[in-house]
Coordinates of C-alpha atoms in Angstrom, one line a residue:
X1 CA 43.8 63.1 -22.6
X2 CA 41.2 65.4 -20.8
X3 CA 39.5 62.1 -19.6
X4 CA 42.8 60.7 -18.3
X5 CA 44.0 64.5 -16.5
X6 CA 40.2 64.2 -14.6
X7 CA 40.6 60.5 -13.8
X8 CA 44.3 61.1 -12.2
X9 CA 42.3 64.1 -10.7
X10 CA 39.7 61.9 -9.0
X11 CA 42.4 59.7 -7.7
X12 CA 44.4 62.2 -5.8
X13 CA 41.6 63.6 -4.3
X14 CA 40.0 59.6 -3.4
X15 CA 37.5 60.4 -6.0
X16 CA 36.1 58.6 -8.4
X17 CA 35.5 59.7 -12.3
X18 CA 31.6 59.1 -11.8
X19 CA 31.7 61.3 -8.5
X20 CA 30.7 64.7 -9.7
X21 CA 30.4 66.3 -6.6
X22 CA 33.9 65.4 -5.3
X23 CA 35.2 67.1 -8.7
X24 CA 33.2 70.3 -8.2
X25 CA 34.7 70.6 -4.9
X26 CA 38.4 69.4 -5.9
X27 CA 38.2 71.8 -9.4
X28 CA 36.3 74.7 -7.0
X29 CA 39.5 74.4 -4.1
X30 CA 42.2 73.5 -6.8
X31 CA 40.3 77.3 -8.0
X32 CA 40.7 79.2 -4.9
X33 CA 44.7 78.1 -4.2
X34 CA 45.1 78.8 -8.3
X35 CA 43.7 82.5 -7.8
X36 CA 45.8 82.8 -4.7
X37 CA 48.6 82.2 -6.2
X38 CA 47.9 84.6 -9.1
X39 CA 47.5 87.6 -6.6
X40 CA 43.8 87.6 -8.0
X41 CA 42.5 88.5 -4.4
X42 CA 38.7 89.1 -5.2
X43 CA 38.0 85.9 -7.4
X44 CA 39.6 84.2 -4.7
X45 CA 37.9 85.4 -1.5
X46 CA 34.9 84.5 -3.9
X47 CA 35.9 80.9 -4.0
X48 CA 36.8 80.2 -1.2
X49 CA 33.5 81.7 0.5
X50 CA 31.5 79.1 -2.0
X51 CA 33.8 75.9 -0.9
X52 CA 33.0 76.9 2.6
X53 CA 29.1 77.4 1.7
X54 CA 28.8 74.1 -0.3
X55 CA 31.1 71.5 1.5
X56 CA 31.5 73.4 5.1
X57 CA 29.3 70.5 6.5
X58 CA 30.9 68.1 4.6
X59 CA 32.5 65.9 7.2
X60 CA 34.7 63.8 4.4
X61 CA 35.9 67.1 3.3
X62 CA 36.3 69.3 6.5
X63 CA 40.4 69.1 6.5
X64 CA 40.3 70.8 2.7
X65 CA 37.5 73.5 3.8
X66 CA 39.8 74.7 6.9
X67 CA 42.6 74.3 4.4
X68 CA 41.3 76.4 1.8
X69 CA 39.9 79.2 4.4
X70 CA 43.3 79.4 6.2
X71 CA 45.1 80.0 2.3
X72 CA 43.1 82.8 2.2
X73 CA 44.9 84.0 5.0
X74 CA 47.8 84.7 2.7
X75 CA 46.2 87.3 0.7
X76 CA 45.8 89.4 3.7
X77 CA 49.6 88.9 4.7
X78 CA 51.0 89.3 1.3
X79 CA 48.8 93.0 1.8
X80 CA 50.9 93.8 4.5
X81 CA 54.4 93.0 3.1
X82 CA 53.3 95.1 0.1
X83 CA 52.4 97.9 1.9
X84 CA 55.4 97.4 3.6
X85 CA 57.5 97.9 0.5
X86 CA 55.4 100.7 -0.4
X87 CA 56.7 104.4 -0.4
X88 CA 55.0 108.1 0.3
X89 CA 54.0 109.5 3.7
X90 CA 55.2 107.4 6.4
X91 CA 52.6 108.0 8.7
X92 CA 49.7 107.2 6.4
X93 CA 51.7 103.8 5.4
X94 CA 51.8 102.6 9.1
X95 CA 48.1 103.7 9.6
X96 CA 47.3 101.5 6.0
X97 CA 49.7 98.7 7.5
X98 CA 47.9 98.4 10.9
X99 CA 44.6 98.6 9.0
X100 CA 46.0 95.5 7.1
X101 CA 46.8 93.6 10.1
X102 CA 43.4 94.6 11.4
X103 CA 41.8 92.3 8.6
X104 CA 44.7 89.5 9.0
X105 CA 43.4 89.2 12.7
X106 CA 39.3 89.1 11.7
X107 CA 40.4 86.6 9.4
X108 CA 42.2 84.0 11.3
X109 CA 39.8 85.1 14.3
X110 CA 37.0 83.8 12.0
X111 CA 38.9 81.0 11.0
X112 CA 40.2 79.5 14.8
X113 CA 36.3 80.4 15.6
X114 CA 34.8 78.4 12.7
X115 CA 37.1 76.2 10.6
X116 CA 40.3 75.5 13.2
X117 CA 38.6 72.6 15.3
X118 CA 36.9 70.7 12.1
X119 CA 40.4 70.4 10.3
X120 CA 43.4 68.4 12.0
X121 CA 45.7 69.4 14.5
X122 CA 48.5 70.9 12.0
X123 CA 45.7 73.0 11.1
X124 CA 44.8 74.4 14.5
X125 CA 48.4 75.2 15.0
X126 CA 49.2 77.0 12.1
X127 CA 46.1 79.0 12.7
X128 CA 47.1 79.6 16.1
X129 CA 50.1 81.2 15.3
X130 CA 48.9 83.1 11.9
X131 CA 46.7 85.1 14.5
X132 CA 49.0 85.6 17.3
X133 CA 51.1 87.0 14.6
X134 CA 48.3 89.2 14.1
X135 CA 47.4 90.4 17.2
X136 CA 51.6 91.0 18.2
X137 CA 51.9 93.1 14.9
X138 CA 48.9 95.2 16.3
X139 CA 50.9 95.6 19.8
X140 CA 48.4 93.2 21.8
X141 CA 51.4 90.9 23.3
X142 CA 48.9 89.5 25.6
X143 CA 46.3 88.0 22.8
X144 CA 49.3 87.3 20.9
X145 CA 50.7 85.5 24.0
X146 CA 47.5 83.5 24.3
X147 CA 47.6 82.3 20.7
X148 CA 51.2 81.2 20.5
X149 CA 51.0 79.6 24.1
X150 CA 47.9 77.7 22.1
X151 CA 50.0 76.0 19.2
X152 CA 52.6 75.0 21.8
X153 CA 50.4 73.6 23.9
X154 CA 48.7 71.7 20.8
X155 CA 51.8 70.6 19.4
X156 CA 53.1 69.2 22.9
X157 CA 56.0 67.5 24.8
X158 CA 57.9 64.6 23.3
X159 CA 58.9 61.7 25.3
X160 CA 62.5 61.4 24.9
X161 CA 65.6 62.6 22.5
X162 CA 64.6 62.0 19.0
X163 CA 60.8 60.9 19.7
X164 CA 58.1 62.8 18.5
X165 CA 56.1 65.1 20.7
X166 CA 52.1 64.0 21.2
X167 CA 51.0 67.2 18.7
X168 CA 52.8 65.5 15.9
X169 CA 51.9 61.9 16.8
X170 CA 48.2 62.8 16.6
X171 CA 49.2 64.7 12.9
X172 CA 50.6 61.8 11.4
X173 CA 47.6 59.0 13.3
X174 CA 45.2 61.3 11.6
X175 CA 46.9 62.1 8.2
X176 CA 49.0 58.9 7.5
X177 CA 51.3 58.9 4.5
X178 CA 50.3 62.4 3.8
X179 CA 51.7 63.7 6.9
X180 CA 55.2 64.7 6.0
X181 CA 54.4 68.5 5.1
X182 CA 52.0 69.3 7.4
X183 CA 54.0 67.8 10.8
X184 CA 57.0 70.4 8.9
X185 CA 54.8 73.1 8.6
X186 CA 53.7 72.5 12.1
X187 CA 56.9 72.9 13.8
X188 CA 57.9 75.6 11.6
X189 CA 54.6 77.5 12.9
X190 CA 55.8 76.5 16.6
X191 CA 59.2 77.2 16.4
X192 CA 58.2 81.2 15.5
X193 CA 55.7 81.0 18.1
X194 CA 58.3 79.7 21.2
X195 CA 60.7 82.6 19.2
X196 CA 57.8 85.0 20.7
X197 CA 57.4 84.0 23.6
X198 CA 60.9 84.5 24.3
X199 CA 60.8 87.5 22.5
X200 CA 58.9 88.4 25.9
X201 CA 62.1 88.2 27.8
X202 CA 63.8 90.2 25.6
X203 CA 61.7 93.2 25.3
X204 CA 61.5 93.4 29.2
X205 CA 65.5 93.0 29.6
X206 CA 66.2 95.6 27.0
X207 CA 63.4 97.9 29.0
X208 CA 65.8 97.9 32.2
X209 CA 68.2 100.6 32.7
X210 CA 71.7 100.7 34.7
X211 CA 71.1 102.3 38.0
X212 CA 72.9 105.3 37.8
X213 CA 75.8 106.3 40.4
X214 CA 74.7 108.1 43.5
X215 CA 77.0 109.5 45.9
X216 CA 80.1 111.8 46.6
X217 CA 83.6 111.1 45.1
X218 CA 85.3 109.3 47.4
X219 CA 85.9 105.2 47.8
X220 CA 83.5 105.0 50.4
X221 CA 80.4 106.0 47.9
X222 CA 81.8 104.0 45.4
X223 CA 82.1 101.2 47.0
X224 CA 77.9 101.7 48.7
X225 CA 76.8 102.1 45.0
X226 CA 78.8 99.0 43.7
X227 CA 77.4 97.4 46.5
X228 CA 73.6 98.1 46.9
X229 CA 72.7 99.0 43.2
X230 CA 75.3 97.9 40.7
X231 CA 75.5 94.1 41.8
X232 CA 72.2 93.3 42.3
X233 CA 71.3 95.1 39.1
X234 CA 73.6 92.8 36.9
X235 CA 72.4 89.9 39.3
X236 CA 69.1 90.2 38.3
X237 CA 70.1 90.7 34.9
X238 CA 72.1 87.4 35.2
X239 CA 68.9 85.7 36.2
X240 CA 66.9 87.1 33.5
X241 CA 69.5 86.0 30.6
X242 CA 69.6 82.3 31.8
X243 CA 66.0 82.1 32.0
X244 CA 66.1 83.4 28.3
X245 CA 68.3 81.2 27.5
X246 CA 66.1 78.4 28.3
X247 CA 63.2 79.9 26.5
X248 CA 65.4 79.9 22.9
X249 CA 67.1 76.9 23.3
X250 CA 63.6 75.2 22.7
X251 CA 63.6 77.0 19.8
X252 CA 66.8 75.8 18.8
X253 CA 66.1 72.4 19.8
X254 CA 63.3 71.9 17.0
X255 CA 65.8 72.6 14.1
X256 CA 64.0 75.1 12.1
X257 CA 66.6 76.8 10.2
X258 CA 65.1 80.1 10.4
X259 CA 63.8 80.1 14.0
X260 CA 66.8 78.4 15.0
X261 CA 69.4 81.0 13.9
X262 CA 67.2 83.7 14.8
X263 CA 67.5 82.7 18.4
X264 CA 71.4 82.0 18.4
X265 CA 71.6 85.5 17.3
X266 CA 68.5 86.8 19.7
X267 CA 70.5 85.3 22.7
X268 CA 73.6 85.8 21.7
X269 CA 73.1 89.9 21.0
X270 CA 70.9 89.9 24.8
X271 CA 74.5 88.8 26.6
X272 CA 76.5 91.5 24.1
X273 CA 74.1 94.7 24.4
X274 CA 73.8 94.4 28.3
X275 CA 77.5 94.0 28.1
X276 CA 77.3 97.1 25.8
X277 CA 74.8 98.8 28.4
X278 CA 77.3 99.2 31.1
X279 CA 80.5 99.5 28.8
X280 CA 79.0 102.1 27.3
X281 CA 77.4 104.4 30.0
X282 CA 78.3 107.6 30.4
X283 CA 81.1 107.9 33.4
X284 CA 79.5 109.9 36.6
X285 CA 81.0 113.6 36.9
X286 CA 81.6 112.2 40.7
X287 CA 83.8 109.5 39.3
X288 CA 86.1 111.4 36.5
X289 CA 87.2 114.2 38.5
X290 CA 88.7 111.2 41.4
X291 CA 91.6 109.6 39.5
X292 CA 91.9 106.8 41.7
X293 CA 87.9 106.2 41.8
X294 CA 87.9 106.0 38.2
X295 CA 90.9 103.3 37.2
X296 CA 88.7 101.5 40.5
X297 CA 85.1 101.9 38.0
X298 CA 87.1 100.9 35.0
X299 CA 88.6 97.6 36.4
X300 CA 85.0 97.2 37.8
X301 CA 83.4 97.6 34.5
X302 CA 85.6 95.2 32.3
X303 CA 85.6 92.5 34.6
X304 CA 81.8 92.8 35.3
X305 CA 81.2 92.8 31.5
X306 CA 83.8 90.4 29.9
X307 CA 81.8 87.0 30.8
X308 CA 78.8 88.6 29.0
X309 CA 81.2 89.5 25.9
X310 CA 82.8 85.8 25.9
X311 CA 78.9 84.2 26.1
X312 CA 78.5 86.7 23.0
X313 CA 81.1 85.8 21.0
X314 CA 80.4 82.0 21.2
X315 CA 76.8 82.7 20.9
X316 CA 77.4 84.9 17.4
X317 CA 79.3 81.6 16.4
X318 CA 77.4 79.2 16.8
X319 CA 74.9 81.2 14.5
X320 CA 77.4 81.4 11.9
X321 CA 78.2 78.2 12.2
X322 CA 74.9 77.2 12.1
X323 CA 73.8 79.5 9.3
X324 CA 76.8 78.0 7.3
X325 CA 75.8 74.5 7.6
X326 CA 72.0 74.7 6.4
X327 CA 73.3 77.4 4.0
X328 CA 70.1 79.6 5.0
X329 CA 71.6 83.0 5.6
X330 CA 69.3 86.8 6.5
X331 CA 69.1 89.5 8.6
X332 CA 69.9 87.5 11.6
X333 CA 73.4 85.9 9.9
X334 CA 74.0 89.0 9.4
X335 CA 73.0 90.7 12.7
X336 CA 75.5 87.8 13.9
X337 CA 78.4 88.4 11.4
X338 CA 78.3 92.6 12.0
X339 CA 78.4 91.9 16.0
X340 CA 81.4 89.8 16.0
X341 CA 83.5 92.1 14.2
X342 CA 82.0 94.4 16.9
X343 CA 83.7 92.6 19.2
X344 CA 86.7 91.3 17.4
X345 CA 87.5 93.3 14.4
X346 CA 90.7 91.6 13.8
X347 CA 89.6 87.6 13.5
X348 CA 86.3 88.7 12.8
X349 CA 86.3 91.3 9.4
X350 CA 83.6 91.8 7.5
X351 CA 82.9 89.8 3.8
X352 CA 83.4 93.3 2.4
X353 CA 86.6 94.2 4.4
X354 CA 88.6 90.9 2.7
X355 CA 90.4 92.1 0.2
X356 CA 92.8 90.2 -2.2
X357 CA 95.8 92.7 -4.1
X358 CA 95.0 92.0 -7.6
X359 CA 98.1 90.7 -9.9
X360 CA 96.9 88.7 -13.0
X361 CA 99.5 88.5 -15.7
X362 CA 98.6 86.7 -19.1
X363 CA 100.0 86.5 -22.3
X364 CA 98.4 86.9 -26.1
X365 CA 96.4 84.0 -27.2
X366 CA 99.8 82.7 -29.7
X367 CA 102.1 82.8 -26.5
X368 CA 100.2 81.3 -23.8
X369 CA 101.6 80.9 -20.6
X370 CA 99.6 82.5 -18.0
X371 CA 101.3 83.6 -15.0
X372 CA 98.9 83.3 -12.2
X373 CA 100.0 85.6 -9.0
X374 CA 98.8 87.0 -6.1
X375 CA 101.2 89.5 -4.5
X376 CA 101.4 92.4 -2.2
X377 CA 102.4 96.0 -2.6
X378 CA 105.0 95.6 -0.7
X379 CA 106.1 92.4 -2.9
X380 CA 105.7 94.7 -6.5
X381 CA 108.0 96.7 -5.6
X382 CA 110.8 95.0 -4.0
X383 CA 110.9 93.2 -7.2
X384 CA 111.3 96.7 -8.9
X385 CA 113.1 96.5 -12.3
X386 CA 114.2 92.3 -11.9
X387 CA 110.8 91.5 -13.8
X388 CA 111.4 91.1 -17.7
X389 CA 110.0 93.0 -20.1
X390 CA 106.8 92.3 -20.9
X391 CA 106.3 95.1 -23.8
X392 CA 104.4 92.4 -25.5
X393 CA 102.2 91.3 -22.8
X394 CA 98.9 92.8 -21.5
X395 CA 98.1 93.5 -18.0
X396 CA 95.1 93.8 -16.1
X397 CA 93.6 92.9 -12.9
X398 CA 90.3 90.7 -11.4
X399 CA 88.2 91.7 -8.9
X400 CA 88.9 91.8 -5.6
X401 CA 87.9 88.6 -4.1
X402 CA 85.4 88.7 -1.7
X403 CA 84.1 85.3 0.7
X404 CA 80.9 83.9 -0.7

């Protein structure tokens, strides 16, 4: 049996039983991604150093040497989200957690310096992105910019609806059959790095603030203010969310479940909080005390915001919707679900504001006929003292059902 499990072995790894080297460096990797995956972080930065020592030159083996160096990667991430989970003094948690990202970023620096161009192109986009993931956890957007702008570059354009782009092209010419996971890894890894980049945008719109009202209280001023700092402020806005939008739509366009309903929710929440922004601003001492100034700002504000709040709504849909069909819900389903009853309570409630009035009559096991019922209050007690007796019955209630 031992002689068959090495001889299957061999085969997977194009091998042959009498090729002792190719074992050592199959058992040595199949080692490192073992220890990985039993948290034993030591035994397997020792590994992987002595695959990349032994077989870094080897040219047949150069894909499972970048491979096995860019798994290491995931000891230093899994670092972070522990420390992450982690409680005790906040502040010396962030410093620990920055120090953690610290060593992701040497890491994957070492590894896009050394390893990245001998492995395939999958390869040099996943490491692209591991780092800039790095470097924007450490607050340098511009390395991190530099990185992710990298994998999208490597990954490419494709040539029609439905074709595949030139990245994944060259992934699959120099992979063949084995392609399939790594071309999905791939534009998983690009998909969060075009979510970045438009997560650009969306820092700097969030950074701008509504010009605030400037003048006296009479129609005159209003009208200047409206004029020469409210409109072009929401026109530039304007420009700034459809140039966003353009930016996560090719994030929605690759289909990546996660990416993809992250930026239905990103876009849609960038159309509701500026809507939110001027809504919600505080109304100008100028404007309250003129009656006829302030029904003018009102008007003003609601039909200046509304579009925004319709864009929203149909945004935070589409997310739902989405999220429904791929059955892959998180934060962001959720940021989507709590927004829209935000802005529509009434067709929008929340899983935990549907409520069922519980009414479950049954009888004893040797007089069964179960009564199943769902009534309101209301219902109960119109029907008052018309219901038989039931002295021999038991009643209890389920649950409250709640939407899965």
């Amino acid at each position: 049996e031992a002689l068959e499990a090495a001889r299957q072995a061999a085969e997977q790894t194009h091998a042959t039983p009498e090729d002792p080297i190719a074992q050592a460096a199959d058992a040595l990797r199949q080692a490192t991604l073992f220890r990985i995956g039993l948290g034993e972080e030591d035994r397997a930065l020792g590994n992987a150093q002595k695959f990349a020592r032994f077989f870094g030159n080897d040219a047949q083996r150069r894909r499972d040497v970048a491979n096995v160096v860019f798994s290491i990667g995931q000891i230093y991430a899994d670092r972070v989200a522990r420390l992450k989970r982690q409680s005790g003094d906040r502040n010396e948690r962030e410093r620990e957690i920055r120090s953690a990202w610290g060593e992701v970023v040497r890491h994957y620096s070492s590894y896009m310096r050394t390893y990245a161009n001998q492995g395939t192109v999958d390869q040099q986009i996943q490491g692209a992105v591991a780092l800039g993931r790095g470097y924007w956890n450490q607050g340098d957007t511009r390395q991190a910019t530099t990185y992710f702008q990298q994998a999208v570059t490597a990954w490419g354009t494709s040539s029609g609806e439905g074709q595949p782009s030139s990245g994944e092209r060259r992934i699959r010419e120099q992979l063949g059959d084995a392609a399939g996971d790594a071309v999905e890894k791939s534009k998983d890894a690009v998909a969060e790095a075009k979510f970045y980049l438009a997560e650009l945008l969306y820092n700097r719109f969030m950074g701008a603030r509504l010009p605030a009202y400037s003048g006296g209280g009479n129609r005159r001023s209003f009208d200047t203010w409206t004029t020469r700092q409210l409109t072009p402020y929401v026109t530039a806005r304007r420009a700034t969310l459809e140039e966003a939008t353009t930016k996560y739509r090719e994030v929605i366009e690759l289909h990546v479940p996660n990416w993809e309903i992250a930026a239905f929710a990103r876009l849609a929440d960038m159309f509701h909080q500026f809507a939110r922004t001027i809504r919600e601003a505080p109304v100008a001492p100028d404007i309250q005390r003129n009656a006829d100034l302030l029904d003018a700002y009102n008007v003003l504000r609601d039909e200046t915001t509304q579009p925004f709040i319709e864009n929203a709504k149909a945004g935070f849909q589409r997310c739902i919707q989405r999220s429904t069909a791929v059955h892959w819900f998180n934060e962001w389903s959720q940021l989507c679900e709590r927004s829209l009853n935000v802005i529509d309570r009434l067709n929008f409630p929340l899983a935990d504001e549907v409520r069922v009035e519980p009414n479950l009559v049954f009888s004893r096991a040797n007089n069964a006929r179960p009564v199943y019922s769902l009534q309101t209050s209301t219902e109960t007690e119109e029907e008052g003292d018309s219901r038989p007796d039931t002295s021999d019955q038991q009643t209890t209630g389920t649950p409250a059902a709640r939407p899965q």
